[in-house]
Short mmCIF file of C-alpha atoms and ligand atoms in Angstrom, two decimals:
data_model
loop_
_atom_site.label_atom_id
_atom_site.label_comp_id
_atom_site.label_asym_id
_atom_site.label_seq_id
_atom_site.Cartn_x
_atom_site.Cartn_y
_atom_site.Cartn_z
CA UNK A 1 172.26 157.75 120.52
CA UNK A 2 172.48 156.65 124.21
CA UNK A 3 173.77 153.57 125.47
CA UNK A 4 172.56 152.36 128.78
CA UNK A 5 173.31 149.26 130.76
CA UNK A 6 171.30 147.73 133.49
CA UNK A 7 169.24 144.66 134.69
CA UNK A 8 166.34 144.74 132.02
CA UNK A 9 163.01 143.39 132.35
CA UNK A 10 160.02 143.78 130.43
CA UNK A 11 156.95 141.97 129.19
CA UNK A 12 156.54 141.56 125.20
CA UNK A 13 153.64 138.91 125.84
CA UNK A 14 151.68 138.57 128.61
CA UNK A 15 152.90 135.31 129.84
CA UNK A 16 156.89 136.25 128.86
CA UNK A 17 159.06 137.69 131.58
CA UNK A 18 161.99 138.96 129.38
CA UNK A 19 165.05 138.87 131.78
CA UNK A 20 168.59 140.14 130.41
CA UNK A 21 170.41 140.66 133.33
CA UNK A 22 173.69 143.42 133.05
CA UNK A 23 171.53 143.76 129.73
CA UNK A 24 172.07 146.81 127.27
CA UNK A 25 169.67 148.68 125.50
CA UNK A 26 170.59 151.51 122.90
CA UNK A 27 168.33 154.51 122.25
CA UNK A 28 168.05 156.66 119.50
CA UNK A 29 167.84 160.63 119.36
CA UNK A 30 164.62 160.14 118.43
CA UNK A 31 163.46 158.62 121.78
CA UNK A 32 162.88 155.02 120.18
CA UNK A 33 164.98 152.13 120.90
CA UNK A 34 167.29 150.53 118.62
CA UNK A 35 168.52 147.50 119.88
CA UNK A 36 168.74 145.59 123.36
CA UNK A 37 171.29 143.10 123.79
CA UNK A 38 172.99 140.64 126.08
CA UNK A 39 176.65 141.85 125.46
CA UNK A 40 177.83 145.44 124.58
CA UNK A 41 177.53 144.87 121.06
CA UNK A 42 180.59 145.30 118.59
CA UNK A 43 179.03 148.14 116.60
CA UNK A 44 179.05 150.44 119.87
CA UNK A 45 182.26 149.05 121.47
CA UNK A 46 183.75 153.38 121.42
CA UNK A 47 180.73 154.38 122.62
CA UNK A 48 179.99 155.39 126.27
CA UNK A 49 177.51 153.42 128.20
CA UNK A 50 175.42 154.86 130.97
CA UNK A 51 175.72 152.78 133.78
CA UNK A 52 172.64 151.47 136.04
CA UNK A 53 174.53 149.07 137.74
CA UNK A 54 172.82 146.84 139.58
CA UNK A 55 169.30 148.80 139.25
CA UNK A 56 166.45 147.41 137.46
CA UNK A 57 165.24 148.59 134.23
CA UNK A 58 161.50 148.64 133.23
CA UNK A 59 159.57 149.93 131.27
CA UNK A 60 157.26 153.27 132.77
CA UNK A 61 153.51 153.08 133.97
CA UNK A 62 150.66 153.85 131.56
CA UNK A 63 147.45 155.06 134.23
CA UNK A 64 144.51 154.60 131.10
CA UNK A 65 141.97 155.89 133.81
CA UNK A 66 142.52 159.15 135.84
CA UNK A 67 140.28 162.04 136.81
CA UNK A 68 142.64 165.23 137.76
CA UNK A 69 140.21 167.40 139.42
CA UNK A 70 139.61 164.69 141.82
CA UNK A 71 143.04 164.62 143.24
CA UNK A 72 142.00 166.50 146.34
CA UNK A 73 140.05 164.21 147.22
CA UNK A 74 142.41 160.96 147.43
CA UNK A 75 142.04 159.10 150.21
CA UNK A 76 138.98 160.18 151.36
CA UNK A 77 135.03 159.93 150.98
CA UNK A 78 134.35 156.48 150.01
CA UNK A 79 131.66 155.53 152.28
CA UNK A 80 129.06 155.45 149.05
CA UNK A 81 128.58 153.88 145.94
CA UNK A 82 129.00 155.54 142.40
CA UNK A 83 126.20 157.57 142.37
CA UNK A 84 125.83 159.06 145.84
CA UNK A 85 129.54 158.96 145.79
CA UNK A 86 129.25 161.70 142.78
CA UNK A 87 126.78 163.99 143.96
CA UNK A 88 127.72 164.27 147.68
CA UNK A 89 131.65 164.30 147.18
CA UNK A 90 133.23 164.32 143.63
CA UNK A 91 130.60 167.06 142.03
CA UNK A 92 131.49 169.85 144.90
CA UNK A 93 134.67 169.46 144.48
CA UNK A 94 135.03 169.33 140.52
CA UNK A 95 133.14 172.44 140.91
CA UNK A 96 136.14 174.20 142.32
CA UNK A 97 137.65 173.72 138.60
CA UNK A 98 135.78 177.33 137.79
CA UNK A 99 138.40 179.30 139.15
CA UNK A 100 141.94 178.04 137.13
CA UNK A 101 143.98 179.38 140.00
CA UNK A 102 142.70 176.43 142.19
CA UNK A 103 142.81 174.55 139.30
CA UNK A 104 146.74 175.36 138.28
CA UNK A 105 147.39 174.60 142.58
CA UNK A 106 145.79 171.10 141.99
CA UNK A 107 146.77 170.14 138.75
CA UNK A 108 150.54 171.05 139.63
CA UNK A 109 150.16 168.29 142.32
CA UNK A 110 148.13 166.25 140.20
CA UNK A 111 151.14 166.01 137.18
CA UNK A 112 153.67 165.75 140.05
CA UNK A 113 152.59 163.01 141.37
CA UNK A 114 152.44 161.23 138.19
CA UNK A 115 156.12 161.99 137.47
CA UNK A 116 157.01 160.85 140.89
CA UNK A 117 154.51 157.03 140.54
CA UNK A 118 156.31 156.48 137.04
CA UNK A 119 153.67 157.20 135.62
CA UNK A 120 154.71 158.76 132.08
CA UNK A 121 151.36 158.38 130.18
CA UNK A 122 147.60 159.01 131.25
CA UNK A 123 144.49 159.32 129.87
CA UNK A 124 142.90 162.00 132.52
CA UNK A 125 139.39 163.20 133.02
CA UNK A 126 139.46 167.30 133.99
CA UNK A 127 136.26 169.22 134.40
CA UNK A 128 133.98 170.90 132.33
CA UNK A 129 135.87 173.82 132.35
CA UNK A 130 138.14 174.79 129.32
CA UNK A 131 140.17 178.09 131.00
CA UNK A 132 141.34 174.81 133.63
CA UNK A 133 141.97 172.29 131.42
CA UNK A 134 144.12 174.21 128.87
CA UNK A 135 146.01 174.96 131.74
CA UNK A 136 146.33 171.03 132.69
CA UNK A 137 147.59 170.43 128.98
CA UNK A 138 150.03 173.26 129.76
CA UNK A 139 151.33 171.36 133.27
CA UNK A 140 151.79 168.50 131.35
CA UNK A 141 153.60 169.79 128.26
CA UNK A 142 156.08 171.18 130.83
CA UNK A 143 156.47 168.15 132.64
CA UNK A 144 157.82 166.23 129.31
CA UNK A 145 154.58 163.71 129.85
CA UNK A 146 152.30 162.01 127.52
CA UNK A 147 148.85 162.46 128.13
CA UNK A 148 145.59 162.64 126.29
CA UNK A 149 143.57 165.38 128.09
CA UNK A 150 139.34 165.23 128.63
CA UNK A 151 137.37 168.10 128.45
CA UNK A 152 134.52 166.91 130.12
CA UNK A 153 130.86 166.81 128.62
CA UNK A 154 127.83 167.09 131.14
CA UNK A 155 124.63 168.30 130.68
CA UNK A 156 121.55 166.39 132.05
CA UNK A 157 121.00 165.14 136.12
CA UNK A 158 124.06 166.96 137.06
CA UNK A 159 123.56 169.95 139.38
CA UNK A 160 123.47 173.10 137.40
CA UNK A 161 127.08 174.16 138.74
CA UNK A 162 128.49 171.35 136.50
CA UNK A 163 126.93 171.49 133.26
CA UNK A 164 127.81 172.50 130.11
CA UNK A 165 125.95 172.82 126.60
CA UNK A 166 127.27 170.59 123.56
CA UNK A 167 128.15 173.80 122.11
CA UNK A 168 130.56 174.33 125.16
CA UNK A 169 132.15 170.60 125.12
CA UNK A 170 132.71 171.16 121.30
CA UNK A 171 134.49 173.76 121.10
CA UNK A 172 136.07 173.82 123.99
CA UNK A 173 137.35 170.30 122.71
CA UNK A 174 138.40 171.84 119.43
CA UNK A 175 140.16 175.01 120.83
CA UNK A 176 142.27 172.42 123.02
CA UNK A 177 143.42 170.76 120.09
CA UNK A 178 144.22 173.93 118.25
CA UNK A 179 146.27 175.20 121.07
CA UNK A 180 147.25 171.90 121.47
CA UNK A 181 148.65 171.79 117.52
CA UNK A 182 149.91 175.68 117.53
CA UNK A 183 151.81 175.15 121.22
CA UNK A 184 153.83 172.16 119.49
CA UNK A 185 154.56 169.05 121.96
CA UNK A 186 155.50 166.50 119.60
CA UNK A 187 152.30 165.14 119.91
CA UNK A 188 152.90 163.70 123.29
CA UNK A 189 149.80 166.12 125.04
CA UNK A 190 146.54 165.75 123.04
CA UNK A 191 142.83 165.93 123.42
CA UNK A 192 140.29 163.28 124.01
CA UNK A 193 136.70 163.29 123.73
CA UNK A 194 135.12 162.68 126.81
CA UNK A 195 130.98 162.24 127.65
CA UNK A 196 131.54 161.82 131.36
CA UNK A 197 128.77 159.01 130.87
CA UNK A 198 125.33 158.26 129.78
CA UNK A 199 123.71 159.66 132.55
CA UNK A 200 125.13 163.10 132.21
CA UNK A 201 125.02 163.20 128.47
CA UNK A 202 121.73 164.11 126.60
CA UNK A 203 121.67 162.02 123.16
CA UNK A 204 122.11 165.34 121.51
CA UNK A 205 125.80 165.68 123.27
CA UNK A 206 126.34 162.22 122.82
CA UNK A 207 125.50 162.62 118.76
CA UNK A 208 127.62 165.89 118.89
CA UNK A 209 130.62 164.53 120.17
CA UNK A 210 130.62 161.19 118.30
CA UNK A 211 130.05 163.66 114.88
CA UNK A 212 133.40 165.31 116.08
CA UNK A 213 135.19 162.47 116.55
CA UNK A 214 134.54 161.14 113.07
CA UNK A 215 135.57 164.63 111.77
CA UNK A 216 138.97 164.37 113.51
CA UNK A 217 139.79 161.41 114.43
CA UNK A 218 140.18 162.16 118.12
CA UNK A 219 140.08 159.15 120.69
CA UNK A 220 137.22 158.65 123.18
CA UNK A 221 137.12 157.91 126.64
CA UNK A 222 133.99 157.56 129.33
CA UNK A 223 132.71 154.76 131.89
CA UNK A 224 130.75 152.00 131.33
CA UNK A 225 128.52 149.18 133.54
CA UNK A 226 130.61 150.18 136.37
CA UNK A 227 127.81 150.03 139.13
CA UNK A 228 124.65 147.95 139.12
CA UNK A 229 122.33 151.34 139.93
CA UNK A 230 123.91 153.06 137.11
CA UNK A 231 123.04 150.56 134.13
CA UNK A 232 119.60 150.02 135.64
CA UNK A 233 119.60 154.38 135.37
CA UNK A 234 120.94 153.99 131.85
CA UNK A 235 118.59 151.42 130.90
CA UNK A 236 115.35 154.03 131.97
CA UNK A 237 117.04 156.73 130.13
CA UNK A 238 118.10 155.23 126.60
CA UNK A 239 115.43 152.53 126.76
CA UNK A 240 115.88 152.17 123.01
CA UNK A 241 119.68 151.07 123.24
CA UNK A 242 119.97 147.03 123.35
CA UNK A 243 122.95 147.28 126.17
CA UNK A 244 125.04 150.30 128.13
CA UNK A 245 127.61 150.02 125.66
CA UNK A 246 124.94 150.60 122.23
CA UNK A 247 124.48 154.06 123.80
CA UNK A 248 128.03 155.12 122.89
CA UNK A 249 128.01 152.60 119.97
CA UNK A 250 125.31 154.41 118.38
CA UNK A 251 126.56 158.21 118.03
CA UNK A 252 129.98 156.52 117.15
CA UNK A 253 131.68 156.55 120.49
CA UNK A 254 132.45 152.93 120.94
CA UNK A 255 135.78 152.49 118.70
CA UNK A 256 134.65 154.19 115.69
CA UNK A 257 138.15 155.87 117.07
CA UNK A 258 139.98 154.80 119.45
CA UNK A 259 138.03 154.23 122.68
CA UNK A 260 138.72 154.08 126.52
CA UNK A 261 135.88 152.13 128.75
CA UNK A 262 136.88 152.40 132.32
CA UNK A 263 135.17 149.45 134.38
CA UNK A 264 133.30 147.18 132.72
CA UNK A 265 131.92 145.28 136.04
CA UNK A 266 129.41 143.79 134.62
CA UNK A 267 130.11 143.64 130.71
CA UNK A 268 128.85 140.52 129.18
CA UNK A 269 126.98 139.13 125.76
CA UNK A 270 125.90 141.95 123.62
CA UNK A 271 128.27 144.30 124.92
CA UNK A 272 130.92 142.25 125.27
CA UNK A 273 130.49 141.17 121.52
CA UNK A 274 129.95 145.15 120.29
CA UNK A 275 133.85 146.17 122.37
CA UNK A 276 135.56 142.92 120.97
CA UNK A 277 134.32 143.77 117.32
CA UNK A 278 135.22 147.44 117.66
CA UNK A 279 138.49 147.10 119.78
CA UNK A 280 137.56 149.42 122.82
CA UNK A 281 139.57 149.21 125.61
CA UNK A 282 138.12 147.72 128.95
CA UNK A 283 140.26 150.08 131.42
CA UNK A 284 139.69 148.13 134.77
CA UNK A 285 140.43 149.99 137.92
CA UNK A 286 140.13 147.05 140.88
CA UNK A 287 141.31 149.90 143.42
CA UNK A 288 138.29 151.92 142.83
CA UNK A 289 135.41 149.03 142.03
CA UNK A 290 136.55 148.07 145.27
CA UNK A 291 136.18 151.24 147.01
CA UNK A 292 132.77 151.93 145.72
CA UNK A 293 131.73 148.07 146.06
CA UNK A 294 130.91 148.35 142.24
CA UNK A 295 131.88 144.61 141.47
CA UNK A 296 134.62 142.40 140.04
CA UNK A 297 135.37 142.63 136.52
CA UNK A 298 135.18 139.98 134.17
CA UNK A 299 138.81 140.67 133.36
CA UNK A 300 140.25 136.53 132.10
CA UNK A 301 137.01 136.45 130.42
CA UNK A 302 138.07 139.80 128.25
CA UNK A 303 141.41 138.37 128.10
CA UNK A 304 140.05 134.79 126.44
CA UNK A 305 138.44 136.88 124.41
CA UNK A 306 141.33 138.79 122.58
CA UNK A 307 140.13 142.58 124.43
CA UNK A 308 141.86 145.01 124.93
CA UNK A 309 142.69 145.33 128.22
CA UNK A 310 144.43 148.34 130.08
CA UNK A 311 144.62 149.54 133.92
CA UNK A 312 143.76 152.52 135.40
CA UNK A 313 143.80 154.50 138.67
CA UNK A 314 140.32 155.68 138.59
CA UNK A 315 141.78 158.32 141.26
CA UNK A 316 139.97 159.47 143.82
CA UNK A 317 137.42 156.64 143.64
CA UNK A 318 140.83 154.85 143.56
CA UNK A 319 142.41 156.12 146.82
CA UNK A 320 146.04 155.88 145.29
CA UNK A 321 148.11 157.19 141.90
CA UNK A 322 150.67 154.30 141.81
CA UNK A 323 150.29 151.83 139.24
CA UNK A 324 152.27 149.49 141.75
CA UNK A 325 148.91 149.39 143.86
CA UNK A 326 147.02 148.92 140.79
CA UNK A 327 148.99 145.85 139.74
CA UNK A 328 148.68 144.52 143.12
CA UNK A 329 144.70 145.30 143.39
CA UNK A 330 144.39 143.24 139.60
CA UNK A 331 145.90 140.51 141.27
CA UNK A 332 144.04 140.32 144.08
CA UNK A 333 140.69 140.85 143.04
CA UNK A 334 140.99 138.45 140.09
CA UNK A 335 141.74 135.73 142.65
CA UNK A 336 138.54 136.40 144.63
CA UNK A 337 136.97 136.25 141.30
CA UNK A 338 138.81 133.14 140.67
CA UNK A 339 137.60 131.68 144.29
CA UNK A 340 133.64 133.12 143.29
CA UNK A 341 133.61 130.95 140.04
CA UNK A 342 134.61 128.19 141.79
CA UNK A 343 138.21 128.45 139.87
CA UNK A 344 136.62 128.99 136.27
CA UNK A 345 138.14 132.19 135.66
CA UNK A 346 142.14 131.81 136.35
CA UNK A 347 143.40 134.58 137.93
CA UNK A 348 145.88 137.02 136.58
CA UNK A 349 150.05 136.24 136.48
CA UNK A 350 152.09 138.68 137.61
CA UNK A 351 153.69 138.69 134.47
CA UNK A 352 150.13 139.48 132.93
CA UNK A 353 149.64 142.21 135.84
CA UNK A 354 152.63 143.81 134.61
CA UNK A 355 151.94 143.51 130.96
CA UNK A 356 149.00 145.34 131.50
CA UNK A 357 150.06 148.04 133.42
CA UNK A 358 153.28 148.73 130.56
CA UNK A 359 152.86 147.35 127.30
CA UNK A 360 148.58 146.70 127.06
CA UNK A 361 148.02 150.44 128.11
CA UNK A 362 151.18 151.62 126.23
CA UNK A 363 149.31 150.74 123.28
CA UNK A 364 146.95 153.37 123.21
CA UNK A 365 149.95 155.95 122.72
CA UNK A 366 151.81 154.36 119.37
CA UNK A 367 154.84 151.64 120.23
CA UNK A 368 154.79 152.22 124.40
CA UNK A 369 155.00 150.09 126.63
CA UNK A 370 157.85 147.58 126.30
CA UNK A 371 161.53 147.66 125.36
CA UNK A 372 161.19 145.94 121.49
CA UNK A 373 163.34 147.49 118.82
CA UNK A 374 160.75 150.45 117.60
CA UNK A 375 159.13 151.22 120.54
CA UNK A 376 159.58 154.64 122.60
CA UNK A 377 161.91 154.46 125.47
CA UNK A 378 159.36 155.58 128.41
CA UNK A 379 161.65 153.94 131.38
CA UNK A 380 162.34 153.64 134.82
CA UNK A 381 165.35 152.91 137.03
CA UNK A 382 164.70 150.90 140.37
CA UNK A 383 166.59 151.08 143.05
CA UNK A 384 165.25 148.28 145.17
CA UNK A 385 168.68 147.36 146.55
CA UNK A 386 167.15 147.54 150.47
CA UNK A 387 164.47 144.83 149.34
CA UNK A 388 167.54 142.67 147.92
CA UNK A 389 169.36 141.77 151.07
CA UNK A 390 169.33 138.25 150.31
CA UNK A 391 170.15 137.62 146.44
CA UNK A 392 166.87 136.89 145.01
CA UNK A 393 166.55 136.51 141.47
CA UNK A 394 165.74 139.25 139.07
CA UNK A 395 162.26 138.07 138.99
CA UNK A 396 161.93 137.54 142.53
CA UNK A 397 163.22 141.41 142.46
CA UNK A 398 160.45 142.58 140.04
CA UNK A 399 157.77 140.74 142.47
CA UNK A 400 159.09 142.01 145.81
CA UNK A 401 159.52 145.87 143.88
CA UNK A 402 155.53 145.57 143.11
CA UNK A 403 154.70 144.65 146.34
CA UNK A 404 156.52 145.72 148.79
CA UNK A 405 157.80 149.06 146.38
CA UNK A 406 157.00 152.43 146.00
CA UNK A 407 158.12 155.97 144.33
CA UNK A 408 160.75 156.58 146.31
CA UNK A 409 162.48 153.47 144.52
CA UNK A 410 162.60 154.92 141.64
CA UNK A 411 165.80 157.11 140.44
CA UNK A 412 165.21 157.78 136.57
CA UNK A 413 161.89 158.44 134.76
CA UNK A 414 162.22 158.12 131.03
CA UNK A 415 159.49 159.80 128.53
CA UNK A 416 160.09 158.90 124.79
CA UNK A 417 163.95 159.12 125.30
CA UNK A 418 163.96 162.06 127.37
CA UNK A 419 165.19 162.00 131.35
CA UNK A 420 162.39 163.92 132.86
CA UNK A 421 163.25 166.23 136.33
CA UNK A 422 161.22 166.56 139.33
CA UNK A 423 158.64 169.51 137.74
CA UNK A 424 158.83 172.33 140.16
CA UNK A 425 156.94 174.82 139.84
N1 LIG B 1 131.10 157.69 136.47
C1 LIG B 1 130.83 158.96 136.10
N2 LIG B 1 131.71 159.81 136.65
C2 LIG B 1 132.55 159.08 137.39
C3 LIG B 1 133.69 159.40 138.19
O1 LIG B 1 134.09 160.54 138.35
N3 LIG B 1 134.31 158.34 138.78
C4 LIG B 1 133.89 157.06 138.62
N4 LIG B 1 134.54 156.08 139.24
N5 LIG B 1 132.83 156.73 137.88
C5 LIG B 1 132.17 157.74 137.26
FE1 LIG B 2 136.35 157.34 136.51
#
């Protein structure tokens, strides 16, 4: 067991700012917590307590949303909207994925980057390519990360460069879980099913890969009304599906298991109904629908409606991998959604920013997220003690970190219990 001591703050609910300040929390061997308290408690009076002094404790980022291969590209090319955006920039360079030496030079970036953001779980996107992505599962088995890896399905209006059969998808999906199983990670590295998205899926991929996830049980993540072209596209090509979201829904990819939806711009009635009675997850990346103009999501509206809401990068339509920016970006464009309806839809707290970003996306991966007795001890130590030059209150601190912070702030990175090292490779 581990001891620690520090200024804690986390979010169990939303709209509650838990604040223990010189707080402790105790951690178990097993990487879950114990206990938190406000005083060193009796029971643990011998033992020794790791000291974070003035530091702030929170819990680490969860980035639902986050296509590897695109990595590269961060920071650059967004001039277009989704689909251009795809063809002329993202597809080239996704091709690269073919040879797994570039990919093992990206992907070693890629994973380090997420270390140094905080970021200790994802749900990534990787290519079609199975020789790459077994080698991203690798990268982040070694980096001590949680992550639920995507072999990607394509295989209609893609160039021919980036397709793959359903036979390919499937068992390239399978094999990844095998090696996945046989490699032994503790479960924290593990496959996800992943249709890119109905455009590039034929129904016969779509049927294949919803068949597979019944079979195992395996999670499922793709987009969804992200970009007003793309559900008009989608609408011409499954003309028999009543919404976007019926086209997963009806090969059993819309929270049959449990199921990622980045974007949701424009999610309403019918498909709003179908997510809330399955539980999918609306992943909403405001860095990217901004990027690529795609539109504001509903996100209050979600929230009033008890989904399931989680945050994601969306990297490199999203031009940044910190979940700091992401927060920020959430804020921001749920207040010019707040000004558009004319103050119907409340924009988000900070506190509900946060919650999103820890213990909403945490959920997807077991007890993650926040620091309740139970839950896995994914963690990070803040030094923000050059943003603190005039005594501002812990939450100020929190506030001013998310701002005005960044990675070089933080000092200790937490996974399940475990103090993960810079990964060098
Ligand atoms: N829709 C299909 N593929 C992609 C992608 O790579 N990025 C984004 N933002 N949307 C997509
Ligand atoms: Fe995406």
């Amino acid at each position: 067991m581990k001891l620690y001591k520090a200024n804690i703050l986390f979010t169990p609910e939303p709209n509650k700012l838990e604040i223990i300040p010189n707080g402790y929390i105790a951690v178990l061997n097993s990487g879950l917590i114990k206990g938190i308290y406000k005083e060193k408690p009796e029971e643990y009076e011998w033992r020794e307590v790791i000291d974070f002094g003035d530091k702030l404790l929170i819990p680490a980022f969860n980035d639902l949303h986050v296509h590897a291969p695109q990595y590269r590209n961060m920071g650059l090319a967004l001039d277009l909207e989704l689909l251009p955006w795809l063809n002329t920039y993202t597809f080239p360079e996704e091709r690269k994925f073919a040879d797994y030496q570039y990919a093992i030079k990206i992907y070693r970036r890629f994973v380090h980057e997420l270390w140094m953001q905080g970021t200790m779980r994802s749900s990534v996107f990787a290519t079609i390519h199975p020789e790459a992505t077994r080698r991203l599962a690798d990268i982040f088995v070694q980096a001590g990360m949680g992550s639920y890896i995507g072999l990607v399905g394509m295989n209609r209006n893609s160039p021919d460069f980036l397709c793959n059969s359903t036979k390919d998808v499937i068992d390239g999906t399978r094999m990844l879980k095998k090696y996945l199983e046989e490699r032994g990670n503790d479960d924290l590295v593990k496959p996800i099913i992943t249709p890119r998205f109905v455009p590039s899926c034929s129904d016969e991929m779509l049927k294949a890969l919803g068949d597979l996830a019944a079979e195992t049980g395996l999670p499922v993540q793709s987009h969804l009304s992200e970009n007003r072209s793309e559900i008009d596209w989608v609408k011409q090509l499954e003309p028999d599906s009543t919404c976007y979201g019926d086209a997963y829904n009806r090969y059993g990819l819309f929270g049959q298991t449990p199921t990622l939806m980045a974007h949701c711009c424009y999610t309403d009635g019918e498909e709003l109904e179908l997510m809330k009675r399955n539980g999918v997850y609306v992943v909403h990346c405001p860095m990217s629908n901004s990027n690529l103009s795609s539109g504001m999501a509903p996100i209050r509206k979600f929230l009033n409606e008890g989904i399931n809401v989680a945050l994601g990068t969306d990297v490199s339509a999203g031009h940044n991998m910190s979940m700091l920016r992401v927060i920020q970006y959430a804020i921001q464009v749920s207040k010019l959604h707040y000004a558009q309806t004319h103050g119907e839809m409340q924009f988000l707290s900070l506190s509900e920013a946060f919650y999103l970003a820890t213990k909403a996306g945490g959920s997807f991966f077991g007890k993650v997220g926040s620091f309740e007795p139970g839950y896995e001890f994914d963690a990070l130590v803040v030094d923000d003690s050059y943003l603190n030059y005039d005594n501002y209150t812990l939450e100020q601190r929190l506030e001013r970190y998310i701002y005005l912070g960044d990675d070089r702030d933080i000092k200790r990175r937490f996974c399940r219990g475990k103090e993960l090292v810079e990964p060098v490779y």
